[in-house]
Backbone as numpy.savetxt, mean C-alpha at the origin, in Angstrom:
# Nx Ny Nz CAx CAy CAz Cx Cy Cz
5.08 -3.01 -15.41 5.20 -1.86 -14.54 4.76 -2.28 -13.14
5.37 -1.66 -12.16 5.01 -1.96 -10.78 4.05 -0.92 -10.23
3.08 -1.42 -9.45 2.08 -0.58 -8.81 2.05 -0.94 -7.33
1.76 0.07 -6.50 1.52 -0.20 -5.09 0.02 -0.10 -4.85
-0.48 -1.06 -4.12 -1.90 -1.09 -3.74 -1.94 -0.83 -2.24
-2.35 0.37 -1.86 -2.40 0.76 -0.46 -3.78 0.43 0.10
-3.80 -0.34 1.16 -5.05 -0.86 1.71 -5.48 0.00 2.89
-6.61 0.67 2.75 -7.14 1.53 3.81 -8.36 0.84 4.42
-8.36 0.78 5.75 -9.43 0.12 6.48 -9.76 0.93 7.72
-10.90 0.65 8.29 -11.28 1.26 9.55 -10.81 0.32 10.66
-9.75 0.74 11.39 -9.18 -0.11 12.43 -10.19 -0.48 13.50
-11.04 0.46 13.89 -12.03 0.20 14.93 -13.01 -0.87 14.48
-13.42 -0.81 13.22 -14.35 -1.81 12.69 -13.71 -3.20 12.74
-12.46 -3.30 12.35 -11.78 -4.58 12.38 -11.61 -5.08 13.81
-11.25 -4.19 14.72 -11.05 -4.58 16.12 -12.32 -5.12 16.75
-13.48 -4.67 16.28 -14.76 -5.10 16.85 -15.32 -6.37 16.21
-14.61 -6.93 15.23 -15.08 -8.16 14.59 -14.84 -9.35 15.51
-15.66 -10.36 15.32 -15.47 -11.60 16.08 -14.22 -12.32 15.58
-13.74 -13.25 16.37 -12.56 -14.02 15.98 -12.81 -14.78 14.68
-14.01 -15.34 14.53 -14.32 -16.09 13.30 -14.37 -15.16 12.08
-14.87 -13.94 12.25 -14.88 -12.98 11.13 -13.45 -12.61 10.74
-12.59 -12.36 11.74 -11.19 -12.04 11.46 -10.49 -13.21 10.75
-10.74 -14.42 11.22 -10.13 -15.59 10.59 -10.56 -15.72 9.14
-11.82 -15.44 8.85 -12.31 -15.51 7.47 -11.59 -14.49 6.59
-11.39 -13.29 7.10 -10.69 -12.26 6.33 -9.24 -12.66 6.10
-8.57 -13.14 7.15 -7.17 -13.57 6.98 -7.07 -14.72 5.98
-8.02 -15.65 6.01 -8.03 -16.75 5.05 -8.16 -16.19 3.63
-9.04 -15.19 3.46 -9.20 -14.56 2.14 -7.90 -13.88 1.70
-7.21 -13.22 2.63 -5.93 -12.59 2.29 -4.89 -13.62 1.88
-4.79 -14.72 2.63 -3.83 -15.77 2.26 -4.15 -16.33 0.88
-5.43 -16.58 0.60 -5.83 -17.09 -0.71 -5.51 -16.09 -1.81
-5.81 -14.81 -1.57 -5.50 -13.77 -2.55 -4.01 -13.74 -2.84
-3.20 -13.72 -1.78 -1.75 -13.62 -1.96 -1.20 -14.86 -2.68
-1.68 -16.04 -2.33 -1.26 -17.25 -3.05 -1.58 -17.13 -4.54
-2.77 -16.59 -4.83 -3.18 -16.45 -6.23 -2.28 -15.50 -7.02
-1.94 -14.36 -6.44 -1.10 -13.42 -7.21 0.36 -13.88 -7.24
0.76 -14.72 -6.30 2.09 -15.32 -6.40 2.12 -16.30 -7.57
1.09 -17.13 -7.66 1.03 -18.12 -8.74 0.92 -17.47 -10.11
0.23 -16.32 -10.18 0.06 -15.64 -11.48 1.27 -14.81 -11.87
2.22 -14.63 -10.94 3.42 -13.86 -11.24 3.28 -12.36 -11.00
2.17 -11.92 -10.44 1.96 -10.50 -10.18 2.57 -10.03 -8.87
2.78 -10.92 -7.93 3.23 -10.54 -6.57 4.69 -10.10 -6.59
4.96 -8.96 -5.97 6.32 -8.49 -5.73 6.58 -8.46 -4.23
5.68 -7.84 -3.48 5.82 -7.75 -2.03 4.49 -7.37 -1.43
4.38 -7.53 -0.13 3.18 -7.10 0.57 3.27 -7.42 2.04
2.72 -6.56 2.85 2.70 -6.76 4.29 1.58 -5.96 4.92
1.03 -6.50 6.01 0.13 -5.67 6.82 0.97 -4.74 7.68
0.37 -3.68 8.15 1.04 -2.75 9.04 0.46 -2.88 10.44
1.27 -2.58 11.44 0.78 -2.54 12.81 -0.23 -1.39 12.91
-1.10 -1.39 13.93 -2.12 -0.34 14.06 -1.50 1.06 14.16
-2.32 2.06 13.84 -1.81 3.43 13.79 -1.31 3.94 15.13
-1.79 3.39 16.25 -1.29 3.88 17.54 0.20 3.55 17.73
0.76 2.68 16.89 2.19 2.37 16.97 3.03 3.28 16.07
2.37 4.13 15.28 3.06 4.98 14.31 3.68 6.21 14.97
4.71 6.70 14.32 5.32 7.98 14.68 5.44 8.79 13.40
5.00 10.05 13.45 5.10 10.93 12.31 6.28 11.86 12.52
7.11 12.00 11.49 8.32 12.84 11.57 8.18 13.99 10.59
8.47 15.19 11.07 8.51 16.40 10.23 9.80 17.13 10.56
10.41 17.73 9.57 11.57 18.58 9.81 11.18 20.00 9.45
11.27 20.88 10.42 10.93 22.29 10.23 12.09 23.13 10.74
12.56 24.01 9.88 13.67 24.89 10.24 14.87 24.09 10.73
15.12 22.95 10.07 16.27 22.12 10.40 16.13 21.26 11.64
14.97 21.28 12.29 14.76 20.48 13.50 13.72 19.41 13.24
14.05 18.19 13.64 13.10 17.09 13.51 12.08 17.17 14.64
10.83 17.01 14.28 9.74 16.97 15.25 9.01 15.65 15.06
8.70 14.98 16.15 7.96 13.73 16.06 6.68 13.84 16.86
5.66 13.17 16.35 4.39 13.05 17.07 3.95 11.61 16.99
3.26 11.16 18.02 2.74 9.80 18.02 1.55 9.72 17.09
1.46 8.58 16.42 0.31 8.32 15.57 0.45 8.89 14.18
-0.59 8.71 13.38 -0.57 9.20 12.00 -0.75 10.72 11.96
-0.52 11.28 10.79 -0.57 12.73 10.61 -1.97 13.28 10.78
-2.97 12.59 10.27 -4.33 13.15 10.26 -5.33 12.13 10.76
-6.40 12.63 11.33 -7.51 11.77 11.72 -8.35 11.49 10.48
-8.59 10.24 10.22 -9.40 9.85 9.07 -10.31 8.69 9.47
-11.31 8.43 8.65 -12.19 7.30 8.92 -11.51 5.98 8.59
-10.60 6.00 7.62 -9.87 4.79 7.24 -8.38 5.04 7.44
-7.68 3.99 7.86 -6.25 4.10 8.11 -5.51 3.14 7.17
-4.27 3.50 6.84 -3.44 2.63 6.02 -3.13 1.37 6.82
-3.57 0.22 6.30 -3.43 -1.02 7.04 -2.43 -2.00 6.44
-2.02 -1.76 5.21 -1.08 -2.66 4.56 -0.93 -2.30 3.10
-0.18 -3.13 2.41 0.09 -2.83 1.00 0.47 -4.10 0.25
0.33 -4.05 -1.04 0.90 -5.02 -1.97 1.60 -4.24 -3.05
2.72 -4.74 -3.50 3.37 -4.24 -4.70 3.20 -5.33 -5.74
2.65 -4.95 -6.87 2.35 -5.93 -7.92 2.98 -5.50 -9.24
3.31 -6.50 -10.05 3.71 -6.27 -11.43 2.47 -6.42 -12.28
2.16 -5.42 -13.07 0.99 -5.47 -13.94 1.35 -4.83 -15.27
0.70 -5.27 -16.33 1.02 -4.73 -17.66 0.57 -3.28 -17.81
-0.48 -2.89 -17.06 -0.98 -1.52 -17.15 -1.88 -1.24 -15.95
-2.38 -0.01 -15.87 -3.23 0.39 -14.75 -4.50 -0.46 -14.67
-5.09 -0.79 -15.82 -6.31 -1.60 -15.80 -6.08 -2.94 -15.12
-4.96 -3.58 -15.41 -4.67 -4.87 -14.78 -4.40 -4.68 -13.29
-3.69 -3.61 -12.91 -3.43 -3.34 -11.50 -4.72 -3.08 -10.74
-5.65 -2.36 -11.34 -6.94 -2.08 -10.71 -7.74 -3.38 -10.55
-7.67 -4.25 -11.54 -8.37 -5.54 -11.45 -7.80 -6.37 -10.30
-6.49 -6.37 -10.14 -5.86 -7.09 -9.04 -6.29 -6.47 -7.71
-6.25 -5.14 -7.62 -6.63 -4.45 -6.39 -8.07 -4.75 -6.00
-8.93 -4.92 -6.98 -10.32 -5.23 -6.70 -10.53 -6.58 -6.06
-9.53 -7.44 -6.15 -9.62 -8.77 -5.51 -9.04 -8.77 -4.10
-8.41 -7.68 -3.67 -7.87 -7.61 -2.32 -9.05 -7.62 -1.35
-9.04 -8.52 -0.36 -10.19 -8.62 0.54 -10.59 -7.30 1.20
-9.64 -6.44 1.53 -9.96 -5.17 2.17 -10.81 -4.25 1.32
-10.86 -4.48 0.02 -11.68 -3.64 -0.86 -13.17 -3.80 -0.54
-13.53 -4.91 0.10 -14.94 -5.15 0.44 -15.43 -4.27 1.57
-14.53 -3.82 2.45 -14.96 -3.01 3.60 -14.12 -1.75 3.79
-13.16 -1.54 2.93 -12.31 -0.35 2.99 -12.10 0.17 1.57
-10.91 0.65 1.29 -10.59 1.11 -0.06 -9.15 0.79 -0.38
-8.86 0.67 -1.66 -7.52 0.36 -2.14 -7.09 1.49 -3.06
-5.99 2.14 -2.72 -5.42 3.17 -3.58 -4.34 2.52 -4.44
-4.45 2.66 -5.76 -3.50 2.07 -6.70 -2.67 3.19 -7.30
-1.35 3.07 -7.14 -0.46 4.11 -7.69 0.72 3.47 -8.38
1.11 4.00 -9.55 2.32 3.50 -10.20 3.54 3.85 -9.34
4.50 2.95 -9.34 5.75 3.20 -8.62 6.73 3.84 -9.60
7.24 4.99 -9.24 8.16 5.72 -10.08 9.50 4.97 -10.14
10.03 4.83 -11.32 11.35 4.22 -11.49 12.37 5.35 -11.39
13.22 5.26 -10.39 14.22 6.29 -10.15 15.53 5.86 -10.81
16.11 6.70 -11.65 17.39 6.36 -12.26 18.46 6.13 -11.19
19.45 5.32 -11.55 20.49 4.94 -10.60 21.32 6.12 -10.12
21.53 7.10 -10.97 22.37 8.25 -10.60 21.70 9.55 -11.01
22.17 10.64 -10.46 21.67 11.95 -10.84 21.95 12.24 -12.31
23.11 11.81 -12.81 23.43 12.01 -14.23 22.45 11.26 -15.12
22.07 10.03 -14.72 21.07 9.27 -15.49 19.74 10.02 -15.51
19.37 10.60 -14.37 18.13 11.36 -14.29 18.20 12.57 -15.22
19.31 13.27 -15.19 19.46 14.44 -16.07 19.32 14.05 -17.54
19.88 12.89 -17.92 19.75 12.43 -19.29 18.29 12.13 -19.64
17.56 11.55 -18.69 16.16 11.27 -18.94 15.36 12.56 -19.07
15.67 13.54 -18.24 14.99 14.84 -18.33 15.28 15.46 -19.70
16.53 15.44 -20.10 16.91 16.04 -21.38 16.21 15.33 -22.54
15.97 14.04 -22.38 15.30 13.27 -23.44 13.77 13.34 -23.33
13.26 14.05 -22.30 11.83 14.20 -22.10 11.15 12.98 -21.51
11.92 12.13 -20.82 11.35 10.90 -20.24 11.19 11.00 -18.72
11.48 12.13 -18.13 11.33 12.25 -16.68 10.73 13.60 -16.33
């Protein structure tokens, strides 16, 4: 099963780190990613640009509205993600616990929903009690 590991960090805390502290964290991320690639758990992963580069889109009454930045002010911001293949939630949580950002932020682990290829396939799954 595939899980997404959403990495939440405090952008201000990271921005205030020394260059050597940042390099150490990036080295840990590269080592972590190499490890999950070798173990076969890695599917995808990327860091995200800072929240000031974000745009939030909402559609209300048929009109799209955009605002700069994330939707809500929080102490931690979404900084990146990994998608991993794991046999179950316990294994996904164990993998997430090795993500370097878990030491100073938090990692949200969520199963990725498998969407049927067509609406008819979905209806069949609903009828069979699998969706």
